[in-house]
């Protein structure tokens, strides 16, 4: 469980309270006034299509370069085929047995699976001995430690194992998994939740962190106490070991022609075929989701040397999906967030569903924090003209990312996709409900150049929206805070 929870917690997305004000000359909005927002949003402009009402172009271009910061926009502008944008009230919800059944049958089928069992005292003792050997090796030869798995890491792990020993059972018996939700005990947090974790191969020894040792894995967690809701599936035989720190950057794909013939031959699958595979899955599973975007990335452990990434011979398509509400797409949000910043709301991650696909089929699926619509609050909102939105974007990108550029040798932004969609913000005076409001998202790639010990390196961030703007009042939404 811990190996899956660690992966989950690094990508899970959580939000705080809502605030919407006219855009200031800094990127964080602090006023929390959803009532004022709703009042200003009423009375849409008319019966024309959204593009005509608000002067929204099919394509938007912009160039800026000053000092270390450059911003290049050559983007499609994607807008709903409608004459209006509504606002909805939503809440977090749990995965039903019906949804779990549809995913389990599609992804697991007749594969024999076993329930993950909390480790026994014997299992934990075995791992304690392994960790103590690692500590002794590092103490004898400090050079054997690396940046991440150093002496402090292993000493902290040893403390955690000692705590687990107090909670562990003397023996563990393996039990077949059947895909049914059940009350499950989590030894690491000493709590229970509705769900299960199933493995194709029972673990050989506690603490082994190798997906291929477990074959297929399928986990469900409906944890109302900690506000954690997910379905996670992975096929260990198809997912090669990945380096969490130096994975090759992903490539956004809009058409099959965006991928070279050589890479297509290695991938064994066209982007359009990967999308079709996911669409067919969603139809069979009866999920109100659509494909938002697709990215190609290497499926191998790669390392950065002198600023270059070793090419990989194995590739995956990451297909990102978003919820559809009455024909309107929700925003795709990659960012994480931390409620500790405000300390006023429990964690509530943005809903996210994505699939990893190769020529063998769907090899990974992760669905986080599903929502359900409670009611439509406003049918037709009054939006700002796109000309004003673009001015806000151009000004606020410079303000928001100037510090990042100054801290490095260079920061280059390439924005290639802009969407008008429903974006969730948390509602004032409520930890239980949120609002889906019209918002603009500017997606693309950030290439950062920096120096380290005389060497020059580059890093790439893709699949992110680098600016989210409230389409009603032009305020900048901080996706890390949820408002």
Coordinates of C-alpha atoms in Angstrom, one line a residue, residues 65-226:
X65 CA 11.2 38.5 -24.9
X66 CA 12.9 40.5 -22.2
X67 CA 16.0 39.5 -20.4
X68 CA 15.9 35.9 -19.4
X69 CA 12.1 35.5 -20.0
X70 CA 10.6 34.6 -23.4
X71 CA 6.9 33.9 -24.1
X72 CA 5.8 32.5 -27.5
X73 CA 2.1 31.9 -28.1
X74 CA 1.0 30.1 -31.3
X75 CA -2.2 28.4 -30.1
X76 CA -5.5 26.9 -31.1
X77 CA -8.3 28.6 -29.1
X78 CA -10.9 25.9 -28.2
X79 CA -14.4 27.1 -27.2
X80 CA -17.6 25.1 -26.5
X81 CA -20.1 25.0 -29.4
X82 CA -22.7 26.9 -27.5
X83 CA -24.2 30.4 -27.1
X84 CA -23.7 30.4 -23.3
X85 CA -21.5 29.3 -20.4
X86 CA -23.3 28.2 -17.2
X87 CA -22.1 27.9 -13.6
X88 CA -22.7 24.6 -11.6
X89 CA -22.4 23.7 -8.0
X90 CA -20.6 20.4 -7.4
X91 CA -19.4 18.2 -4.6
X92 CA -16.8 15.5 -4.1
X93 CA -18.2 12.0 -4.4
X94 CA -17.0 8.4 -3.9
X95 CA -16.6 5.7 -6.5
X96 CA -19.7 3.5 -6.7
X97 CA -19.5 -0.3 -6.9
X98 CA -20.9 0.1 -10.5
X99 CA -18.0 2.2 -11.6
X100 CA -15.5 -0.1 -9.8
X101 CA -17.1 -3.1 -11.6
X102 CA -16.8 -1.5 -15.0
X103 CA -13.1 -0.6 -14.6
X104 CA -12.2 -3.9 -12.9
X105 CA -13.9 -6.0 -15.6
X106 CA -12.3 -4.0 -18.4
X107 CA -8.8 -3.9 -17.0
X108 CA -8.5 -7.1 -14.9
X109 CA -11.1 -9.4 -16.5
X110 CA -10.4 -13.0 -15.7
X111 CA -6.9 -12.4 -14.3
X112 CA -6.4 -14.1 -10.9
X113 CA -5.8 -11.3 -8.3
X114 CA -5.0 -11.4 -4.6
X115 CA -5.8 -8.9 -1.9
X116 CA -2.9 -7.0 -0.6
X117 CA -2.5 -7.8 3.1
X118 CA -0.9 -5.6 5.6
X119 CA 2.6 -6.9 6.4
X120 CA 3.1 -9.3 9.3
X121 CA 5.6 -8.8 12.1
X122 CA 7.9 -11.2 10.3
X123 CA 7.7 -9.2 7.1
X124 CA 8.5 -6.0 8.9
X125 CA 11.4 -7.5 10.8
X126 CA 12.8 -8.7 7.5
X127 CA 12.7 -5.2 6.1
X128 CA 14.2 -3.7 9.3
X129 CA 17.2 -6.0 8.8
X130 CA 17.5 -4.8 5.2
X131 CA 17.4 -1.1 6.2
X132 CA 19.9 -1.7 9.0
X133 CA 22.3 -3.2 6.4
X134 CA 21.9 -0.2 4.2
X135 CA 22.7 2.1 7.2
X136 CA 25.8 0.1 8.1
X137 CA 26.9 0.2 4.4
X138 CA 26.6 4.0 4.3
X139 CA 28.3 4.5 7.6
X140 CA 31.2 2.4 6.4
X141 CA 31.3 4.0 3.0
X142 CA 29.5 7.4 2.8
X143 CA 30.1 7.6 -0.9
X144 CA 27.6 4.7 -1.4
X145 CA 24.7 7.1 -0.5
X146 CA 23.0 9.2 -3.2
X147 CA 21.1 12.5 -3.1
X148 CA 17.8 10.9 -2.3
X149 CA 18.5 7.7 -0.5
X150 CA 21.0 8.9 2.1
X151 CA 21.6 8.1 5.7
X152 CA 18.8 10.4 6.9
X153 CA 16.3 8.6 4.6
X154 CA 17.1 5.1 5.9
X155 CA 17.1 6.3 9.6
X156 CA 13.7 7.8 9.1
X157 CA 12.5 4.6 7.4
X158 CA 13.7 2.6 10.3
X159 CA 11.7 4.7 12.7
X160 CA 8.6 4.2 10.6
X161 CA 9.1 0.4 10.5
X162 CA 9.5 0.3 14.3
X163 CA 6.1 2.1 14.6
X164 CA 4.5 -0.4 12.1
X165 CA 5.8 -3.3 14.1
X166 CA 3.5 -2.3 17.0
X167 CA 0.4 -2.4 14.7
X168 CA 1.3 -5.5 12.6
X169 CA -0.4 -8.9 13.0
X170 CA 1.6 -12.1 13.7
X171 CA 0.5 -13.8 10.6
X172 CA -1.0 -13.0 7.1
X173 CA -3.2 -15.2 5.0
X174 CA -3.7 -14.6 1.3
X175 CA -7.2 -13.9 0.0
X176 CA -8.5 -13.9 -3.6
X177 CA -9.7 -10.5 -4.8
X178 CA -13.2 -10.2 -6.4
X179 CA -13.4 -6.5 -7.2
X180 CA -15.9 -5.7 -4.4
X181 CA -15.6 -2.7 -2.2
X182 CA -14.9 -3.7 1.4
X183 CA -13.8 -2.1 4.7
X184 CA -10.0 -2.1 4.4
X185 CA -7.5 -1.4 7.1
X186 CA -4.5 0.9 6.4
X187 CA -1.7 0.0 8.7
X188 CA 0.3 3.1 7.7
X189 CA -2.3 5.6 8.8
X190 CA -4.0 3.2 11.3
X191 CA -7.4 3.9 9.7
X192 CA -10.0 2.1 7.6
X193 CA -11.6 3.0 4.3
X194 CA -14.0 1.6 1.7
X195 CA -12.0 -0.1 -1.1
X196 CA -9.2 -2.6 -1.7
X197 CA -5.8 -3.2 -3.2
X198 CA -5.4 -6.2 -5.5
X199 CA -2.2 -7.7 -6.8
X200 CA -1.7 -10.3 -9.5
X201 CA 1.3 -11.7 -7.7
X202 CA 1.4 -11.6 -3.9
X203 CA 4.5 -9.7 -2.7
X204 CA 7.6 -11.7 -2.3
X205 CA 8.8 -9.7 0.6
X206 CA 7.6 -6.6 2.3
X207 CA 9.2 -3.4 1.0
X208 CA 10.0 -4.6 -2.5
X209 CA 9.3 -1.6 -4.8
X210 CA 9.3 -3.2 -8.2
X211 CA 6.1 -3.2 -10.3
X212 CA 7.1 -6.2 -12.3
X213 CA 7.2 -8.2 -9.0
X214 CA 3.4 -7.7 -8.7
X215 CA 2.2 -8.0 -12.3
X216 CA -1.2 -6.2 -12.5
X217 CA -2.3 -4.0 -9.6
X218 CA -5.7 -2.5 -9.0
X219 CA -6.6 -0.2 -6.1
X220 CA -9.7 1.7 -5.0
X221 CA -9.9 4.0 -2.1
X222 CA -13.0 5.9 -0.8
X223 CA -11.6 7.6 2.2
X224 CA -14.0 10.2 3.5
X225 CA -12.0 10.9 6.6
X226 CA -8.9 12.0 4.7

